[in-house]
Amino acid sequence: MIHMRVAYNLLIITILFICLWFFHVSIKDDAYYRKVLKGCMCVGLLMYFNRLLNVAMVEGFVGYSDALYSFERAVHFALTVMVYTLYAYFMLCLISPFGTYKKWKHLVFLSPGILACLLALTSPWTHWVFYVQDGVYHTEKCVLFVILVRAIYALGATGYALLKRHLLPQIFGRSVTLVAVFAAMQSTHFLLTRDESLYYSTLIINILILTLTTTVVDFYKDSLTGLLNREAFEQYVETEIGKRGNKAVYLIKLKNYEYIMDNWHESALLEVIAELATCMRKFVRIPAMYYLGVGRYVLIVHKREIFSEEKFFNQLRERVESTFDLNNVNVHLNLFIAVMNLENGKINKQNFYKYFTACDDMRYRSSEPLEIIRGDNIGIDKMHRYRSVEEAIERALVENEFRIFYQPIISTEKNKIISAEALIRLNDRVLGFVSPEEFIPISENNGKIMEISEYVIDNVFRFVRDHNLEDMGFEFIEMNLSVMQCMDKKLTEKLQYYLNKYGVDAKHINLEITETATNFDEERLKKQLTRIKSLGFTFSLDDYGTGYSNLVRVLEYPVDVIKLDKSIVWSAFHDRDNYITLKNLISMFHDVRRKIVAEGVESEEQKNVLTDLGCDYLQGYYYSKPVSEEEFLAFVGKYNIL
Ligand code: C2E
Ligand code: CA
Ligand code: CA
């Protein structure tokens, strides 16, 4: 029996020692909470040495004296207080950003523990906590304080960890529950029996559980950044998304990832990734930060936590505004942040993934070092739609599902169709008809516009080759150029290429550009247009009257035709002032020898009024909606004979 108890304590000491050694050598992470846990294990080890002394004394292995017994008791109190103080401290550092707080705050938190320790250690002399007389152990008033401190740390930390366990990786959350169960069992046992025998075993089990989990959590860690990895993130989404409580998810992406990858050695990229992680870790809890790979970080903040988004952004901005040194080259990094606010469980797992992927796939729109977009503005439904349209575009390109429709343009003077506007159509098998007004801007965002426009150019040029425009009485076919296309450096060459490919005359093609194109780089645009014009193409200015139209500026561009947008046309029929404005506008444009197309002509009345106002050309549903090539040719055949 005697040997059993000694052997048992020796066994525990050995196990603890092995664990400590394993923990020490296997984990190279210097996270603060790990150091605290290590401290906690060391104290636990010392506790068992002291326990061994107690057993040895009780069983007569060492000579008993009041002084030795006093010493054993003092150490017992001090170490048990210490172990729970450290346990609470560990939990706090693990779950909250406490580890990064100022030193004095740590001191305040630890001071009751330190005081209780000092009281216990000095008790052999002061007798404040206990004393030993003639082999009998007596407690004093201060013992209550010591026990209370111990209990508050133990129960407080366990309760806190239980409440916040959703912030931890799943496995940690489970261990915390287990630890809480053991702590509760031990406390109840102690309260009922005043027997401390369970005390040691529970404590040691709990420390072991936490150590083991901390080690296991390494499987959920990204080795490069020290942040949690993709699996941990997926686990979080699995268990926490859809639950009550408001959360914010920040997706932070390194925009220059590919650029650095292409121009530097991979090690440079790893350096950047790690440094950015360190920068972000500085003031957010580690358990809330994930690294998903390919320059993508995720931060999850629960609304009840103290977190200043502004400070976080400022810190990042400050970092990216200064340069990174990559093999002696100074590089500016750009970050893209998508903020997703998740309200009270309103979004389920599946939708969250869609939302998240939509944010992830979002094209960058600015070249600011820190580009922030808010998912809320875009809305989950809109995001979803955005994604589906992107998919439809992709499908249409692969399966060749785009079509070109033609809408006739009529000369008021000849009352004949003299031109047509080529308009793209997308009839998707999943989404049905998708308006170019919706998919053209999306394709401009994701760059697919280039492929789409090749398709349009190819088809329009082929149309011009296949039909003799002059015999049809046509001047030209109008083709829309998006803003991105206008800015495309290779546009001139592309047009030249298609002129050669189909052997058509450039004067049979009119290019529609919009004023928004002038917002980007006026000089470059002017040069580009002049070069294209020298090939023989003519230009129309589309959408005149939407937004802010500057007449003088318009004249600086080599446009031959002005297309009045349907909104400005229609407004003339509702309001006398607008009518006068339109009338003046038309005569002004005529003064500078520009031709006018009125769009959106839907009725005979509109046709008559616009003809009287002097519009040169009319376009609208009154004549025909945009229709397929065959229908269009048939329509021209009928209309132009009349
Ligand atoms: P847009 O260039 O202003 O094209 C005229 C739009 O007005 C067409 O819409 C046409 O169907 C519509 N429209 C014509 N007459 C009437 C009318 O009397 N009443 C009404 N309510 N609407 C009329 P659509 O085809 O949906 O095209 C929308 C926009 O998408 C176009 O506006 C253009 O900006 C863009 N787009 C269309 N095709 C292409 C293309 O091939 N390339 C590029 N870059 N953009 C295109
Ligand atoms: Ca147009
Ligand atoms: Ca237009």
XYZ file of C-alpha atoms and ligand atoms in Angstrom:
690
model
C 0.000 0.000 0.000
C 2.768 2.345 1.000
C 4.678 1.506 -2.094
C 1.579 1.901 -4.211
C 1.084 5.545 -3.191
C 4.694 6.471 -3.725
C 4.758 4.604 -6.992
C 1.545 6.344 -8.110
C 3.033 9.783 -7.473
C 6.258 8.835 -9.148
C 4.288 7.621 -12.155
C 2.404 10.911 -12.430
C 5.662 12.856 -12.135
C 7.145 10.778 -14.940
C 4.125 11.292 -17.175
C 4.127 15.000 -16.498
C 7.787 15.203 -17.189
C 7.481 13.397 -20.491
C 4.591 15.638 -21.507
C 6.497 18.737 -20.602
C 9.535 17.572 -22.501
C 7.420 16.619 -25.510
C 5.598 19.923 -25.428
C 8.886 21.741 -25.203
C 10.679 20.025 -28.048
C 7.812 19.358 -30.430
C 6.383 22.849 -30.599
C 8.500 25.613 -31.892
C 5.665 28.127 -31.733
C 6.403 31.026 -29.441
C 2.773 32.031 -28.921
C 2.368 33.580 -25.505
C -0.409 31.303 -24.333
C 1.834 28.290 -24.954
C 4.513 29.706 -22.698
C 1.910 30.218 -20.010
C 0.722 26.641 -20.407
C 4.280 25.424 -20.100
C 4.599 27.404 -16.865
C 1.388 25.808 -15.683
C 2.788 22.330 -16.352
C 5.995 23.112 -14.508
C 4.037 24.197 -11.453
C 1.951 21.020 -11.729
C 5.151 18.996 -11.723
C 6.405 20.768 -8.609
C 3.038 20.124 -6.971
C 3.539 16.395 -7.403
C 7.026 16.547 -5.911
C 5.491 18.233 -2.921
C 2.765 15.598 -2.860
C 5.491 12.972 -2.839
C 7.047 14.668 0.167
C 3.690 14.591 1.937
C 3.200 10.880 1.211
C 6.769 10.097 2.267
C 6.204 11.974 5.525
C 2.846 10.387 6.304
C 4.167 6.956 5.527
C 7.318 7.511 7.575
C 9.842 7.502 4.747
C 11.288 10.752 5.968
C 11.526 11.899 9.549
C 8.583 14.036 10.549
C 9.023 17.523 12.043
C 6.639 20.473 12.512
C 8.925 22.613 10.372
C 8.923 20.131 7.495
C 5.162 19.709 7.684
C 4.768 23.510 7.733
C 6.989 23.741 4.680
C 4.981 21.094 2.834
C 1.692 22.870 3.594
C 3.028 26.294 2.597
C 4.298 24.942 -0.699
C 1.015 23.086 -1.228
C -1.045 26.263 -0.882
C 1.329 28.381 -2.904
C 1.541 25.922 -5.795
C -2.178 25.189 -5.997
C -2.914 28.902 -6.079
C -0.206 29.384 -8.649
C -1.409 26.606 -10.897
C -4.934 27.986 -11.028
C -3.732 31.530 -11.492
C -1.718 30.359 -14.469
C -4.606 28.245 -15.714
C -6.873 31.305 -15.727
C -4.155 33.406 -17.294
C -3.685 30.792 -20.001
C -7.374 30.770 -20.857
C -7.469 34.534 -21.045
C -4.428 34.742 -23.288
C -5.749 31.958 -25.479
C -9.201 33.311 -26.021
C -8.899 37.068 -25.773
C -6.242 39.452 -27.072
C -5.118 39.809 -23.434
C -1.616 38.612 -24.278
C -1.061 41.825 -26.185
C -2.276 44.149 -23.413
C 0.000 46.402 -21.393
C 2.159 44.857 -18.647
C 0.336 46.543 -15.788
C -2.954 44.951 -16.810
C -1.329 41.544 -16.545
C -0.041 42.465 -13.108
C -3.499 43.533 -11.956
C -4.941 40.259 -13.177
C -2.255 38.172 -11.502
C -1.995 40.155 -8.239
C -4.623 38.264 -6.166
C -2.779 35.053 -7.044
C 0.595 36.521 -6.161
C -0.759 37.860 -2.868
C -2.295 34.510 -1.954
C 0.999 32.783 -2.776
C 2.961 35.173 -0.590
C 0.504 34.723 2.268
C 0.843 30.948 2.002
C 4.620 30.957 1.752
C 5.090 33.258 4.760
C 2.534 31.447 6.875
C 5.042 29.209 8.725
C 6.182 32.482 10.349
C 3.107 34.703 10.242
C 0.549 31.923 10.886
C -1.966 33.909 8.808
C -3.112 31.068 6.641
C -2.266 28.061 8.820
C 0.166 26.813 11.421
C 1.404 23.481 12.638
C 1.750 22.801 16.320
C 2.794 19.535 17.907
C 2.123 17.670 14.695
C -1.374 19.113 14.370
C -2.301 21.341 11.423
C -4.584 24.354 12.119
C -6.035 26.789 9.596
C -6.431 30.523 10.166
C -8.694 33.217 8.757
C -6.611 33.972 5.712
C -7.046 30.432 4.470
C -10.476 31.495 3.254
C -8.896 34.161 1.101
C -6.466 31.692 -0.398
C -9.178 29.151 -1.123
C -11.433 31.827 -2.536
C -8.737 33.159 -4.863
C -8.030 29.649 -6.058
C -11.702 28.903 -6.606
C -12.412 32.164 -8.429
C -9.517 31.657 -10.817
C -10.455 28.042 -11.430
C -14.174 28.449 -11.853
C -14.001 31.892 -13.440
C -11.559 30.752 -16.112
C -13.472 27.559 -16.810
C -16.767 29.435 -17.063
C -15.220 32.042 -19.343
C -13.694 29.384 -21.551
C -17.022 27.584 -21.720
C -18.805 30.747 -22.785
C -16.233 31.543 -25.426
C -15.470 28.069 -26.627
C -17.071 28.840 -30.013
C -14.120 31.111 -30.673
C -11.725 28.219 -30.392
C -11.043 25.480 -32.863
C -13.619 22.763 -32.333
C -11.277 20.366 -30.592
C -10.319 23.041 -28.085
C -13.929 23.844 -27.447
C -14.566 20.194 -26.607
C -11.587 19.939 -24.263
C -12.734 23.005 -22.426
C -16.092 21.341 -21.853
C -14.319 18.255 -20.577
C -12.122 20.330 -18.280
C -15.211 22.076 -16.948
C -16.894 18.768 -16.203
C -13.856 17.521 -14.249
C -13.553 20.802 -12.376
C -17.224 20.662 -11.414
C -16.895 17.061 -10.213
C -13.891 17.902 -8.129
C -15.474 21.029 -6.585
C -18.639 19.157 -5.640
C -16.625 16.313 -4.163
C -14.534 18.768 -2.168
C -17.578 20.697 -0.910
C -19.327 17.535 0.218
C -16.410 15.657 1.765
C -13.729 18.313 2.430
C -11.419 15.734 0.934
C -8.714 17.017 -1.369
C -7.764 13.629 -2.792
C -9.586 14.202 -6.084
C -8.061 17.606 -6.316
C -4.698 16.559 -7.593
C -5.855 13.973 -10.054
C -8.459 16.272 -11.609
C -6.017 19.067 -11.900
C -3.468 16.894 -13.581
C -6.017 15.411 -15.949
C -7.099 18.897 -16.907
C -3.593 20.102 -17.567
C -2.945 17.021 -19.637
C -6.110 17.530 -21.661
C -5.168 21.107 -22.419
C -1.603 20.237 -23.302
C -2.738 17.496 -25.595
C -5.235 19.750 -27.302
C -2.735 22.520 -27.708
C -0.554 20.001 -29.466
C -3.408 18.664 -31.559
C -4.386 22.191 -32.507
C -1.111 22.293 -34.371
C -2.768 20.185 -36.995
C -5.072 23.131 -37.488
C -2.255 25.579 -37.767
C -0.647 26.988 -40.782
C 3.042 26.395 -40.302
C 4.140 29.488 -42.204
C 1.988 32.096 -40.530
C 1.181 30.483 -37.189
C -2.464 31.240 -37.923
C -5.196 28.639 -38.103
C -5.445 26.847 -41.402
C -8.130 26.112 -43.942
C -9.422 23.003 -42.126
C -9.931 25.026 -38.985
C -11.826 27.632 -40.979
C -14.032 25.002 -42.555
C -14.697 23.561 -39.135
C -15.649 26.970 -37.858
C -18.078 27.480 -40.711
C -19.484 23.993 -40.148
C -20.213 24.570 -36.485
C -20.732 28.301 -36.039
C -22.307 29.785 -39.150
C -26.048 29.989 -38.761
C -25.907 30.329 -34.982
C -27.224 33.342 -33.133
C -25.114 36.443 -32.611
C -23.700 38.977 -35.027
C -20.364 38.321 -36.599
C -18.142 40.037 -39.089
C -15.938 38.086 -41.456
C -13.024 39.885 -43.047
C -11.445 38.376 -46.093
C -8.056 39.943 -46.645
C -6.312 39.241 -49.917
C -2.869 40.101 -51.126
C -3.515 41.600 -54.530
C 0.052 41.316 -55.758
C 0.312 37.628 -54.921
C 0.710 36.553 -58.510
C 2.897 39.469 -59.412
C 5.364 38.630 -56.652
C 5.158 34.953 -57.504
C 6.026 35.714 -61.125
C 8.826 38.152 -60.448
C 10.534 36.887 -57.333
C 11.608 33.661 -55.813
C 8.953 31.846 -53.848
C 10.839 32.521 -50.632
C 10.166 36.239 -51.087
C 6.481 35.536 -51.248
C 6.597 33.416 -48.105
C 8.387 36.227 -46.353
C 5.682 38.679 -47.319
C 2.894 36.326 -46.253
C 4.523 35.727 -42.893
C 5.201 39.379 -42.284
C 1.656 40.384 -43.067
C 0.433 37.693 -40.714
C 2.620 39.053 -37.930
C 1.302 42.516 -38.603
C -2.305 41.348 -38.329
C -1.685 39.089 -35.354
C -0.465 42.039 -33.381
C -3.853 43.046 -32.272
C -6.308 40.347 -32.957
C -6.701 37.076 -31.122
C -4.879 34.250 -32.788
C -7.824 31.867 -32.661
C -9.805 34.245 -34.857
C -7.306 34.515 -37.688
C -6.962 32.037 -40.476
C -4.631 31.725 -43.417
C -6.306 29.992 -46.334
C -3.329 29.977 -48.660
C -2.612 31.888 -51.891
C -2.343 35.212 -50.060
C -5.752 34.988 -48.415
C -6.373 35.672 -44.742
C -9.617 35.553 -42.838
C -10.465 37.297 -39.607
C -13.660 36.535 -37.750
C -14.940 38.937 -35.155
C -17.936 38.326 -32.954
C -19.817 41.525 -32.405
C -19.665 41.411 -28.623
C -15.895 41.428 -28.663
C -13.826 44.531 -28.323
C -12.477 45.116 -31.799
C -11.860 48.351 -33.566
C -12.181 47.873 -37.258
C -10.819 51.330 -37.824
C -7.662 50.603 -35.876
C -7.218 47.321 -37.673
C -7.518 48.949 -41.069
C -5.247 51.806 -40.063
C -2.589 49.427 -38.906
C -2.737 47.521 -42.166
C -2.809 50.697 -44.207
C 0.245 51.995 -42.415
C 2.080 48.782 -43.139
C 1.220 48.581 -46.821
C 1.862 52.244 -47.425
C 5.497 51.686 -46.593
C 7.408 49.343 -48.817
C 8.490 45.743 -48.412
C 12.046 44.871 -49.189
C 12.214 41.902 -51.522
C 15.807 41.030 -52.330
C 16.758 44.697 -52.194
C 13.861 45.821 -54.359
C 11.243 47.979 -52.673
C 7.789 46.683 -53.410
C 4.430 48.157 -52.521
C 1.863 45.639 -51.452
C -1.820 46.046 -52.156
C -4.514 44.505 -50.064
C -8.122 43.864 -50.836
C -10.517 43.499 -47.929
C -14.045 42.226 -48.222
C -16.143 42.787 -45.119
C -19.061 40.431 -44.656
C -21.483 41.161 -41.853
C -23.465 38.163 -40.753
C -26.525 39.024 -38.759
C -28.002 36.803 -36.123
C -27.835 33.493 -37.877
C -29.656 34.762 -40.932
C -27.288 33.062 -43.290
C -26.813 29.317 -43.432
C -23.642 27.425 -44.216
C -24.291 26.950 -47.889
C -25.203 30.541 -48.515
C -22.242 31.655 -46.500
C -19.942 29.727 -48.817
C -21.578 31.316 -51.835
C -21.282 34.744 -50.279
C -17.698 34.089 -49.349
C -16.733 32.781 -52.777
C -18.419 35.735 -54.423
C -16.317 38.082 -52.295
C -13.275 36.003 -53.009
C -13.865 36.115 -56.755
C -14.599 39.795 -56.803
C -12.445 41.784 -59.167
C -10.334 44.549 -57.780
C -11.534 47.965 -58.778
C -9.018 50.393 -57.423
C -5.297 50.617 -57.149
C -5.342 51.959 -53.599
C -3.001 50.129 -51.232
C -6.006 49.115 -49.152
C -9.158 48.485 -51.100
C -12.123 47.829 -48.852
C -15.476 46.643 -50.056
C -18.464 45.827 -47.933
C -20.356 42.707 -48.803
C -23.474 44.267 -47.264
C -23.674 46.932 -49.937
C -23.633 44.305 -52.572
C -26.123 42.164 -50.722
C -26.116 38.425 -50.534
C -28.758 37.959 -53.213
C -26.994 40.318 -55.561
C -23.721 38.533 -54.897
C -25.344 35.279 -55.725
C -26.760 36.695 -58.939
C -23.379 38.188 -59.786
C -21.791 34.764 -59.480
C -24.466 33.098 -61.569
C -24.066 35.691 -64.318
C -20.323 35.160 -64.266
C -20.927 31.451 -64.698
C -23.373 32.121 -67.533
C -20.785 34.285 -69.299
C -18.229 31.526 -68.961
C -20.686 28.954 -70.311
C -21.629 31.153 -73.237
C -18.003 31.653 -74.173
C -17.176 27.978 -73.986
C -20.339 26.757 -75.678
C -20.513 29.614 -78.157
C -23.928 30.739 -76.965
C -23.658 34.490 -77.536
C -25.636 35.923 -80.434
C -25.599 39.238 -82.220
C -28.929 40.944 -82.870
C -29.455 43.957 -85.100
C -31.699 46.933 -84.542
C -32.449 49.142 -87.550
C -31.628 52.837 -87.622
C -33.815 54.917 -89.943
C -32.923 58.071 -91.792
C -35.634 60.677 -91.290
C -34.757 62.318 -94.571
C -34.990 59.190 -96.744
C -37.373 57.226 -94.519
C -35.145 54.225 -95.176
C -33.037 51.995 -92.958
C -29.534 53.268 -93.457
C -27.804 51.561 -90.596
C -28.176 49.138 -87.705
C -26.799 48.751 -84.238
C -25.294 45.396 -83.384
C -26.367 44.331 -79.892
C -25.171 41.251 -78.111
C -27.602 38.699 -76.693
C -27.156 36.045 -74.057
C -29.810 33.403 -73.662
C -28.502 31.156 -70.943
C -29.906 27.689 -70.377
C -29.915 28.246 -66.609
C -30.708 31.934 -66.197
C -32.672 32.494 -69.381
C -32.311 35.889 -71.011
C -29.614 38.016 -69.430
C -29.484 41.674 -70.420
C -26.197 43.043 -71.728
C -26.765 45.873 -69.292
C -26.176 43.307 -66.580
C -23.458 41.099 -68.011
C -21.340 43.689 -69.836
C -20.345 45.492 -66.576
C -19.685 42.132 -64.902
C -17.537 41.009 -67.810
C -15.681 44.300 -67.573
C -14.972 43.546 -63.938
C -13.668 40.082 -64.489
C -11.887 40.770 -67.736
C -14.069 38.502 -69.880
C -15.115 41.549 -71.902
C -12.034 41.052 -74.058
C -13.162 37.620 -75.207
C -16.732 38.820 -75.622
C -15.660 41.765 -77.712
C -13.581 39.553 -79.999
C -16.753 37.613 -80.599
C -18.713 40.791 -81.369
C -16.052 42.227 -83.673
C -15.690 38.949 -85.510
C -19.433 38.666 -86.090
C -20.016 42.264 -87.117
C -17.132 42.236 -89.586
C -18.364 38.974 -91.028
C -21.844 40.506 -91.389
C -20.365 43.426 -93.291
C -18.428 41.087 -95.557
C -21.432 38.850 -96.245
C -23.836 41.621 -97.182
C -23.246 44.404 -99.588
C -24.132 47.393 -97.473
C -24.152 49.814 -100.361
C -26.673 47.726 -102.288
C -28.824 47.650 -99.166
C -28.626 51.434 -99.018
C -26.665 51.287 -95.773
C -23.976 53.637 -94.585
C -22.567 51.462 -91.840
C -23.193 49.036 -88.989
C -22.773 50.422 -85.491
C -20.791 48.404 -83.022
C -20.533 49.122 -79.284
C -17.149 49.489 -77.657
C -17.013 49.130 -73.899
C -14.889 51.417 -71.759
C -12.329 48.691 -71.219
C -12.062 48.031 -74.939
C -11.508 51.714 -75.629
C -8.579 51.674 -73.241
C -7.179 48.440 -74.658
C -3.727 49.164 -76.057
C -4.158 46.528 -78.734
C -7.513 47.780 -80.025
C -6.112 49.399 -83.153
C -4.191 46.283 -84.125
C -7.211 44.116 -83.432
C -9.413 46.195 -85.695
C -6.752 46.174 -88.368
C -6.505 42.410 -88.054
C -10.239 41.924 -88.617
C -10.257 44.388 -91.527
C -7.687 42.157 -93.213
C -9.337 38.930 -92.146
C -12.678 39.785 -93.742
C -11.443 42.238 -96.351
C -13.990 44.888 -95.436
C -13.829 48.647 -95.730
C -13.575 50.449 -92.382
C -16.020 53.105 -93.496
C -18.771 50.490 -93.223
C -18.269 50.220 -89.519
C -19.134 52.854 -86.957
C -17.874 52.456 -83.413
C -20.038 53.571 -80.509
C -18.157 54.889 -77.538
C -19.489 56.409 -74.325
C -18.431 59.489 -72.488
C -17.446 57.457 -69.436
C -14.455 56.254 -71.423
C -13.103 59.811 -71.259
C -12.958 59.612 -67.455
C -9.923 57.392 -67.488
C -7.075 58.751 -69.490
C -8.212 61.467 -71.888
C -4.913 61.848 -73.662
C -4.506 58.161 -74.311
C -8.077 57.847 -75.490
C -7.750 60.761 -77.909
C -4.607 59.275 -79.410
C -6.227 55.881 -79.695
C -9.332 57.271 -81.414
C -7.284 59.327 -83.839
C -5.313 56.245 -84.864
C -8.473 54.218 -85.348
C -10.043 57.016 -87.311
C -7.068 57.070 -89.630
C -7.935 53.461 -90.540
C -11.233 54.769 -91.879
C -13.646 54.011 -89.035
C -16.175 56.568 -87.840
C -17.402 57.111 -84.287
C -20.670 57.703 -82.514
C -20.963 59.095 -79.047
C -23.431 56.831 -77.264
C -25.725 57.564 -74.317
C -25.560 61.340 -74.648
C -27.670 62.889 -71.904
C -27.060 60.297 -69.221
C -25.014 61.712 -66.421
C -22.981 64.802 -66.880
C -22.458 65.613 -70.533
C -20.050 68.326 -71.409
C -20.690 69.678 -74.849
C -17.341 71.360 -75.274
C -15.468 68.278 -74.196
C -17.475 66.112 -76.541
C -16.271 68.193 -79.457
C -12.676 67.467 -78.611
C -13.255 63.877 -79.689
C -13.417 62.811 -83.328
C -17.064 61.698 -83.209
C -19.329 62.053 -86.226
C -22.625 61.029 -84.703
C -24.240 61.833 -81.376
C -26.682 59.286 -80.009
C -29.231 60.887 -77.707
C -30.047 58.488 -74.926
C -33.643 57.365 -74.602
C -33.972 59.032 -71.216
C -33.267 62.506 -72.594
C -35.504 61.791 -75.603
C -38.404 60.627 -73.457
C -38.062 63.496 -71.003
C -38.797 65.949 -73.842
C -42.265 64.460 -74.051
C -43.031 65.010 -70.405
C -41.773 68.488 -69.811
C -41.803 71.642 -71.897
C -38.422 72.841 -70.618
C -36.813 69.565 -71.531
C -38.330 69.824 -74.971
C -36.743 73.259 -75.461
C -33.408 71.990 -74.160
C -33.466 69.080 -76.575
C -34.367 71.343 -79.442
C -31.428 73.639 -78.676
C -29.108 70.731 -78.196
C -29.955 69.323 -81.607
C -29.418 72.648 -83.336
C -26.148 73.161 -81.511
C -24.845 69.795 -82.626
C -25.941 70.547 -86.153
C -24.007 73.801 -86.032
C -20.847 71.810 -85.442
C -21.748 69.326 -88.180
C -22.594 66.360 -86.030
C -25.365 63.988 -87.015
C -27.977 63.056 -84.432
C -29.564 59.703 -83.631
C -32.555 59.669 -81.309
C -32.872 56.397 -79.425
C -35.937 54.891 -77.814
C -38.479 55.912 -80.409
C -41.525 53.941 -79.375
C -44.503 55.736 -80.930
C -45.593 57.543 -84.018
C -45.925 60.773 -82.064
C -42.326 60.499 -80.948
C -41.232 59.762 -84.480
C -43.015 62.864 -85.807
C -41.834 65.241 -83.103
C -38.221 64.039 -83.332
C -38.283 64.317 -87.092
C -39.567 67.901 -86.766
C -36.813 68.656 -84.272
C -34.333 67.750 -86.983
C -32.954 64.408 -85.779
C -31.120 62.770 -88.647
C -31.712 59.194 -87.576
C -34.212 57.376 -85.413
C -33.894 54.079 -83.591
C -36.432 52.331 -81.423
C -39.129 49.747 -80.869
C -41.495 51.764 -83.053
C -39.574 50.436 -86.016
C -38.176 47.247 -84.653
C -36.691 45.648 -81.586
C -33.216 44.215 -81.995
C -33.701 40.953 -83.933
C -31.621 38.098 -85.298
C -29.620 38.530 -88.496
C -32.194 36.672 -90.639
C -35.158 38.557 -89.244
C -33.281 41.799 -89.671
C -32.485 41.107 -93.326
C -36.111 40.203 -93.973
C -37.231 43.405 -92.267
C -34.838 45.530 -94.324
C -36.054 43.800 -97.466
C -39.630 44.820 -96.710
C -39.047 48.261 -95.249
C -36.584 49.673 -97.747
C -38.706 48.635 -100.757
C -41.707 50.562 -99.449
P -27.078 50.981 -75.748
O -25.798 50.978 -76.494
O -27.620 52.288 -75.321
O -28.112 50.174 -76.609
C -29.432 50.557 -76.803
C -30.322 49.800 -75.911
O -31.625 50.364 -75.967
C -30.483 48.339 -76.351
O -30.627 47.571 -75.192
C -31.778 48.387 -77.115
O -32.433 47.137 -77.142
C -32.564 49.384 -76.302
N -33.610 50.030 -77.078
C -33.581 50.364 -78.377
N -34.754 50.952 -78.725
C -35.516 50.990 -77.621
C -36.844 51.494 -77.357
O -37.520 52.011 -78.207
N -37.303 51.381 -76.094
C -36.571 50.797 -75.124
N -37.092 50.709 -73.904
N -35.319 50.305 -75.337
C -34.806 50.421 -76.581
P -29.793 46.278 -74.946
O -29.636 45.508 -76.210
O -30.394 45.614 -73.773
O -28.357 46.802 -74.578
C -28.124 47.461 -73.420
C -26.726 48.004 -73.355
O -25.762 46.972 -73.320
C -26.385 48.812 -74.589
O -26.903 50.099 -74.429
C -24.877 48.781 -74.556
O -24.365 49.721 -73.661
C -24.607 47.403 -73.998
N -24.306 46.499 -75.107
C -25.147 45.798 -75.907
N -24.478 45.088 -76.818
C -23.162 45.339 -76.614
C -21.956 44.916 -77.261
O -21.952 44.150 -78.234
N -20.780 45.379 -76.769
C -20.739 46.243 -75.706
N -19.558 46.671 -75.286
N -21.859 46.682 -75.091
C -23.056 46.241 -75.538
Ca -25.019 51.644 -78.250
Ca -27.380 54.215 -76.369
